[in-house]
Amino acid sequence: MVIIIGVLELQGGYGLHHSLLKKIGICSKAVKDESDFSDINGLVIPGGESTTLSLLIEKYKLKDPILEFAESNPVLGTCAGLIIMSKKNNDDRVNVLGLLDIEVKRNAFGRQIMSKKEKITISIKKEKNIELITTFIRAPKIKNYGSDINIIGNHNGEPVAVLSRNSLGLCFHPELDDIDIFHKMMFDKTSQYYFKKIKQKDAA
Ligand code: GLN
């Protein structure tokens, strides 16, 4: 079976997700309306502006299709994508999907000028931490999270990568740094980091 990962193309930085997926040999396609969900095996919700993304999800009636798709398929959200996937955020204009039981604060890492590369630690299996340098751009902070949330990435002791069932949310932009581990987690069944192989107790 050919795996096709959809990238939500409503607004924001979707282009580099297509490039990254291509680099790792995975077909990707644009998701713009409900019919685009019929042949995809995973979905990326890119970074951008969560207020605008939220408006466009509403305008194109994509909330229910995304929620239905997420029941049995992996969804990866980066930055604004994570905000959209959260349960609660500090801006009334952003209508969230509630895929991740987290409460986030928009722009909590500072303004555009404060955007920078930071070291993060990924700990999926306890014995194997991975250190990565990646990019934060007006990134959200995760202020609270529920008991079914696995923290798989930290920055200075704060959660920046969270996994719950089929949903993975990142505060940063791995696609800007050619970091492919998170995209691979969606479909690479041979990887120990494959979504469905990760048990609650394995995550740090
Ligand atoms: N600050 C943006 C928002 O709140 C997110 C920025 C990003 O996706 N890089 O929507």
mmCIF file of N, CA and C in Angstrom, residues 78-159:
data_model
loop_
_atom_site.group_PDB
_atom_site.id
_atom_site.type_symbol
_atom_site.label_atom_id
_atom_site.label_comp_id
_atom_site.label_asym_id
_atom_site.label_seq_id
_atom_site.Cartn_x
_atom_site.Cartn_y
_atom_site.Cartn_z
ATOM 1 N N THR A 78 2.237 21.169 14.146
ATOM 2 C CA THR A 78 3.414 21.927 14.564
ATOM 3 C C THR A 78 3.002 23.371 14.876
ATOM 4 N N CYS A 79 3.399 23.847 16.043
ATOM 5 C CA CYS A 79 3.206 25.240 16.457
ATOM 6 C C CYS A 79 1.737 25.670 16.381
ATOM 7 N N ALA A 80 1.332 26.469 15.406
ATOM 8 C CA ALA A 80 -0.092 26.829 15.325
ATOM 9 C C ALA A 80 -0.939 25.565 15.190
ATOM 10 N N GLY A 81 -0.375 24.537 14.544
ATOM 11 C CA GLY A 81 -1.080 23.260 14.411
ATOM 12 C C GLY A 81 -1.343 22.633 15.770
ATOM 13 N N LEU A 82 -0.352 22.735 16.672
ATOM 14 C CA LEU A 82 -0.537 22.218 18.042
ATOM 15 C C LEU A 82 -1.624 23.019 18.770
ATOM 16 N N ILE A 83 -1.629 24.338 18.557
ATOM 17 C CA ILE A 83 -2.662 25.171 19.208
ATOM 18 C C ILE A 83 -4.051 24.711 18.751
ATOM 19 N N ILE A 84 -4.170 24.485 17.447
ATOM 20 C CA ILE A 84 -5.454 24.044 16.883
ATOM 21 C C ILE A 84 -5.853 22.667 17.449
ATOM 22 N N MET A 85 -4.867 21.816 17.715
ATOM 23 C CA MET A 85 -5.165 20.470 18.236
ATOM 24 C C MET A 85 -5.455 20.455 19.736
ATOM 25 N N SER A 86 -5.169 21.560 20.419
ATOM 26 C CA SER A 86 -5.299 21.582 21.881
ATOM 27 C C SER A 86 -6.764 21.575 22.319
ATOM 28 N N LYS A 87 -6.943 21.493 23.636
ATOM 29 C CA LYS A 87 -8.303 21.496 24.175
ATOM 30 C C LYS A 87 -8.699 22.909 24.603
ATOM 31 N N LYS A 88 -7.683 23.676 25.010
ATOM 32 C CA LYS A 88 -7.972 25.003 25.537
ATOM 33 C C LYS A 88 -6.811 25.932 25.200
ATOM 34 N N ASN A 89 -7.130 27.166 24.839
ATOM 35 C CA ASN A 89 -6.044 28.139 24.639
ATOM 36 C C ASN A 89 -6.498 29.490 25.167
ATOM 37 N N ASN A 90 -5.574 30.413 25.215
ATOM 38 C CA ASN A 90 -5.870 31.684 25.886
ATOM 39 C C ASN A 90 -6.449 32.743 24.948
ATOM 40 N N ASP A 91 -6.853 32.348 23.739
ATOM 41 C CA ASP A 91 -7.369 33.332 22.783
ATOM 42 C C ASP A 91 -8.742 32.860 22.275
ATOM 43 N N ASP A 92 -9.770 33.622 22.612
ATOM 44 C CA ASP A 92 -11.143 33.239 22.249
ATOM 45 C C ASP A 92 -11.355 33.105 20.753
ATOM 46 N N ARG A 93 -10.491 33.744 19.977
ATOM 47 C CA ARG A 93 -10.676 33.698 18.517
ATOM 48 C C ARG A 93 -10.296 32.347 17.939
ATOM 49 N N VAL A 94 -9.546 31.566 18.722
ATOM 50 C CA VAL A 94 -9.103 30.269 18.194
ATOM 51 C C VAL A 94 -10.031 29.158 18.681
ATOM 52 N N ASN A 95 -10.702 28.578 17.716
ATOM 53 C CA ASN A 95 -11.619 27.486 17.980
ATOM 54 C C ASN A 95 -10.832 26.179 17.852
ATOM 55 N N VAL A 96 -10.631 25.488 18.975
ATOM 56 C CA VAL A 96 -9.722 24.335 18.953
ATOM 57 C C VAL A 96 -10.446 23.012 18.676
ATOM 58 N N LEU A 97 -9.632 22.006 18.313
ATOM 59 C CA LEU A 97 -10.198 20.703 17.964
ATOM 60 C C LEU A 97 -10.300 19.762 19.164
ATOM 61 N N GLY A 98 -9.477 20.004 20.186
ATOM 62 C CA GLY A 98 -9.520 19.144 21.378
ATOM 63 C C GLY A 98 -8.928 17.757 21.174
ATOM 64 N N LEU A 99 -8.054 17.597 20.199
ATOM 65 C CA LEU A 99 -7.435 16.281 19.975
ATOM 66 C C LEU A 99 -6.393 15.965 21.043
ATOM 67 N N LEU A 100 -5.799 16.990 21.599
ATOM 68 C CA LEU A 100 -4.796 16.805 22.651
ATOM 69 C C LEU A 100 -5.313 17.472 23.924
ATOM 70 N N ASP A 101 -5.293 16.726 25.013
ATOM 71 C CA ASP A 101 -5.802 17.271 26.272
ATOM 72 C C ASP A 101 -4.732 18.171 26.910
ATOM 73 N N ILE A 102 -4.521 19.305 26.263
ATOM 74 C CA ILE A 102 -3.541 20.272 26.770
ATOM 75 C C ILE A 102 -4.154 21.673 26.737
ATOM 76 N N GLU A 103 -3.621 22.504 27.621
ATOM 77 C CA GLU A 103 -4.014 23.919 27.626
ATOM 78 C C GLU A 103 -2.785 24.717 27.216
ATOM 79 N N VAL A 104 -2.917 25.564 26.195
ATOM 80 C CA VAL A 104 -1.743 26.266 25.683
ATOM 81 C C VAL A 104 -1.903 27.782 25.759
ATOM 82 N N LYS A 105 -0.736 28.429 25.803
ATOM 83 C CA LYS A 105 -0.729 29.899 25.760
ATOM 84 C C LYS A 105 -0.037 30.301 24.464
ATOM 85 N N ARG A 106 -0.739 31.032 23.626
ATOM 86 C CA ARG A 106 -0.178 31.452 22.336
ATOM 87 C C ARG A 106 0.994 32.409 22.545
ATOM 88 N N ASN A 107 1.945 32.358 21.645
ATOM 89 C CA ASN A 107 3.068 33.309 21.582
ATOM 90 C C ASN A 107 3.864 33.402 22.887
ATOM 91 N N ALA A 108 3.816 32.366 23.704
ATOM 92 C CA ALA A 108 4.427 32.457 25.031
ATOM 93 C C ALA A 108 5.950 32.429 24.988
ATOM 94 N N PHE A 109 6.533 31.974 23.885
ATOM 95 C CA PHE A 109 7.992 31.997 23.767
ATOM 96 C C PHE A 109 8.500 33.378 23.339
ATOM 97 N N GLY A 110 7.588 34.321 23.142
ATOM 98 C CA GLY A 110 8.001 35.678 22.787
ATOM 99 C C GLY A 110 7.636 36.054 21.365
ATOM 100 N N ARG A 111 7.979 37.284 20.988
ATOM 101 C CA ARG A 111 7.582 37.822 19.685
ATOM 102 C C ARG A 111 8.460 37.256 18.576
ATOM 103 N N GLN A 112 8.106 37.616 17.334
ATOM 104 C CA GLN A 112 8.833 37.110 16.161
ATOM 105 C C GLN A 112 10.342 37.305 16.312
ATOM 106 N N ILE A 113 10.712 38.454 16.859
ATOM 107 C CA ILE A 113 12.130 38.790 16.985
ATOM 108 C C ILE A 113 12.865 37.849 17.954
ATOM 109 N N MET A 114 12.094 37.211 18.820
ATOM 110 C CA MET A 114 12.687 36.271 19.783
ATOM 111 C C MET A 114 12.786 34.852 19.195
ATOM 112 N N SER A 115 12.350 34.704 17.945
ATOM 113 C CA SER A 115 12.388 33.368 17.332
ATOM 114 C C SER A 115 13.817 32.870 17.298
ATOM 115 N N LYS A 116 14.027 31.631 17.673
ATOM 116 C CA LYS A 116 15.393 31.112 17.661
ATOM 117 C C LYS A 116 15.438 29.594 17.694
ATOM 118 N N LYS A 117 16.666 29.118 17.474
ATOM 119 C CA LYS A 117 16.871 27.684 17.571
ATOM 120 C C LYS A 117 17.200 27.348 19.022
ATOM 121 N N GLU A 118 16.632 26.262 19.485
ATOM 122 C CA GLU A 118 16.820 25.853 20.878
ATOM 123 C C GLU A 118 17.109 24.364 20.927
ATOM 124 N N LYS A 119 17.791 23.992 22.011
ATOM 125 C CA LYS A 119 18.050 22.558 22.196
ATOM 126 C C LYS A 119 16.864 21.921 22.920
ATOM 127 N N ILE A 120 16.386 20.823 22.383
ATOM 128 C CA ILE A 120 15.310 20.097 23.064
ATOM 129 C C ILE A 120 15.752 18.648 23.276
ATOM 130 N N THR A 121 15.124 18.016 24.250
ATOM 131 C CA THR A 121 15.432 16.608 24.515
ATOM 132 C C THR A 121 14.193 15.774 24.248
ATOM 133 N N ILE A 122 14.372 14.804 23.382
ATOM 134 C CA ILE A 122 13.271 13.901 23.067
ATOM 135 C C ILE A 122 13.496 12.612 23.850
ATOM 136 N N SER A 123 12.523 12.231 24.651
ATOM 137 C CA SER A 123 12.651 10.974 25.399
ATOM 138 C C SER A 123 11.386 10.156 25.204
ATOM 139 N N ILE A 124 11.500 9.246 24.285
ATOM 140 C CA ILE A 124 10.341 8.413 23.965
ATOM 141 C C ILE A 124 10.472 7.071 24.677
ATOM 142 N N LYS A 125 11.595 6.453 24.470
ATOM 143 C CA LYS A 125 11.900 5.263 25.267
ATOM 144 C C LYS A 125 12.886 5.758 26.333
ATOM 145 N N LYS A 126 12.652 5.376 27.567
ATOM 146 C CA LYS A 126 13.380 5.993 28.675
ATOM 147 C C LYS A 126 14.900 5.989 28.532
ATOM 148 N N GLU A 127 15.421 4.872 28.021
ATOM 149 C CA GLU A 127 16.878 4.760 28.009
ATOM 150 C C GLU A 127 17.543 5.535 26.870
ATOM 151 N N LYS A 128 16.769 6.052 25.933
ATOM 152 C CA LYS A 128 17.390 6.655 24.751
ATOM 153 C C LYS A 128 16.932 8.089 24.531
ATOM 154 N N ASN A 129 17.563 9.031 25.169
ATOM 155 C CA ASN A 129 17.218 10.425 24.923
ATOM 156 C C ASN A 129 17.898 10.909 23.653
ATOM 157 N N ILE A 130 17.199 11.760 22.907
ATOM 158 C CA ILE A 130 17.782 12.333 21.697
ATOM 159 C C ILE A 130 17.801 13.848 21.890
ATOM 160 N N GLU A 131 18.954 14.453 21.635
ATOM 161 C CA GLU A 131 19.013 15.919 21.717
ATOM 162 C C GLU A 131 18.925 16.478 20.305
ATOM 163 N N LEU A 132 18.094 17.484 20.131
ATOM 164 C CA LEU A 132 17.909 18.096 18.814
ATOM 165 C C LEU A 132 17.965 19.604 18.952
ATOM 166 N N ILE A 133 18.436 20.258 17.890
ATOM 167 C CA ILE A 133 18.360 21.718 17.857
ATOM 168 C C ILE A 133 17.253 22.053 16.864
ATOM 169 N N THR A 134 16.272 22.789 17.310
ATOM 170 C CA THR A 134 15.153 23.082 16.407
ATOM 171 C C THR A 134 14.610 24.495 16.617
ATOM 172 N N THR A 135 13.693 24.880 15.738
ATOM 173 C CA THR A 135 13.304 26.293 15.639
ATOM 174 C C THR A 135 11.962 26.591 16.307
ATOM 175 N N PHE A 136 11.976 27.614 17.133
ATOM 176 C CA PHE A 136 10.757 28.092 17.791
ATOM 177 C C PHE A 136 10.414 29.465 17.211
ATOM 178 N N ILE A 137 9.214 29.622 16.684
ATOM 179 C CA ILE A 137 8.786 30.913 16.124
ATOM 180 C C ILE A 137 7.470 31.330 16.774
ATOM 181 N N ARG A 138 7.489 32.339 17.587
ATOM 182 C CA ARG A 138 6.300 32.770 18.330
ATOM 183 C C ARG A 138 5.527 31.532 18.814
ATOM 184 N N ALA A 139 6.275 30.695 19.477
ATOM 185 C CA ALA A 139 5.734 29.371 19.814
ATOM 186 C C ALA A 139 4.812 29.420 21.035
ATOM 187 N N PRO A 140 3.876 28.497 21.061
ATOM 188 C CA PRO A 140 3.005 28.384 22.241
ATOM 189 C C PRO A 140 3.707 27.625 23.359
ATOM 190 N N LYS A 141 3.230 27.827 24.587
ATOM 191 C CA LYS A 141 3.695 27.000 25.704
ATOM 192 C C LYS A 141 2.539 26.147 26.183
ATOM 193 N N ILE A 142 2.886 24.943 26.613
ATOM 194 C CA ILE A 142 1.879 24.030 27.149
ATOM 195 C C ILE A 142 1.802 24.270 28.649
ATOM 196 N N LYS A 143 0.673 24.804 29.091
ATOM 197 C CA LYS A 143 0.541 25.223 30.488
ATOM 198 C C LYS A 143 0.008 24.111 31.384
ATOM 199 N N ASN A 144 -0.840 23.278 30.831
ATOM 200 C CA ASN A 144 -1.436 22.173 31.592
ATOM 201 C C ASN A 144 -1.696 21.013 30.656
ATOM 202 N N TYR A 145 -1.691 19.827 31.207
ATOM 203 C CA TYR A 145 -2.007 18.685 30.368
ATOM 204 C C TYR A 145 -2.676 17.579 31.185
ATOM 205 N N GLY A 146 -3.466 16.786 30.493
ATOM 206 C CA GLY A 146 -4.225 15.724 31.154
ATOM 207 C C GLY A 146 -3.418 14.450 31.308
ATOM 208 N N SER A 147 -4.024 13.467 31.975
ATOM 209 C CA SER A 147 -3.276 12.260 32.331
ATOM 210 C C SER A 147 -2.975 11.349 31.138
ATOM 211 N N ASP A 148 -3.692 11.526 30.019
ATOM 212 C CA ASP A 148 -3.394 10.652 28.879
ATOM 213 C C ASP A 148 -2.370 11.282 27.924
ATOM 214 N N ILE A 149 -1.763 12.364 28.360
ATOM 215 C CA ILE A 149 -0.750 13.025 27.523
ATOM 216 C C ILE A 149 0.639 12.469 27.874
ATOM 217 N N ASN A 150 1.359 12.029 26.840
ATOM 218 C CA ASN A 150 2.754 11.612 27.015
ATOM 219 C C ASN A 150 3.648 12.771 26.615
ATOM 220 N N ILE A 151 4.467 13.192 27.544
ATOM 221 C CA ILE A 151 5.435 14.245 27.198
ATOM 222 C C ILE A 151 6.623 13.542 26.554
ATOM 223 N N ILE A 152 6.835 13.760 25.278
ATOM 224 C CA ILE A 152 7.977 13.091 24.639
ATOM 225 C C ILE A 152 9.110 14.065 24.323
ATOM 226 N N GLY A 153 8.907 15.349 24.571
ATOM 227 C CA GLY A 153 9.978 16.309 24.331
ATOM 228 C C GLY A 153 9.920 17.460 25.313
ATOM 229 N N ASN A 154 11.108 17.851 25.787
ATOM 230 C CA ASN A 154 11.219 18.946 26.758
ATOM 231 C C ASN A 154 12.199 19.996 26.285
ATOM 232 N N HIS A 155 11.924 21.229 26.695
ATOM 233 C CA HIS A 155 12.882 22.307 26.499
ATOM 234 C C HIS A 155 13.013 22.993 27.852
ATOM 235 N N ASN A 156 14.209 22.985 28.415
ATOM 236 C CA ASN A 156 14.409 23.535 29.764
ATOM 237 C C ASN A 156 13.371 23.020 30.755
ATOM 238 N N GLY A 157 13.076 21.748 30.668
ATOM 239 C CA GLY A 157 12.151 21.140 31.631
ATOM 240 C C GLY A 157 10.678 21.369 31.329
ATOM 241 N N GLU A 158 10.378 22.113 30.250
ATOM 242 C CA GLU A 158 8.968 22.348 29.921
ATOM 243 C C GLU A 158 8.581 21.472 28.732
ATOM 244 N N PRO A 159 7.333 20.970 28.736
ATOM 245 C CA PRO A 159 6.930 20.102 27.620
ATOM 246 C C PRO A 159 6.816 20.868 26.302
#
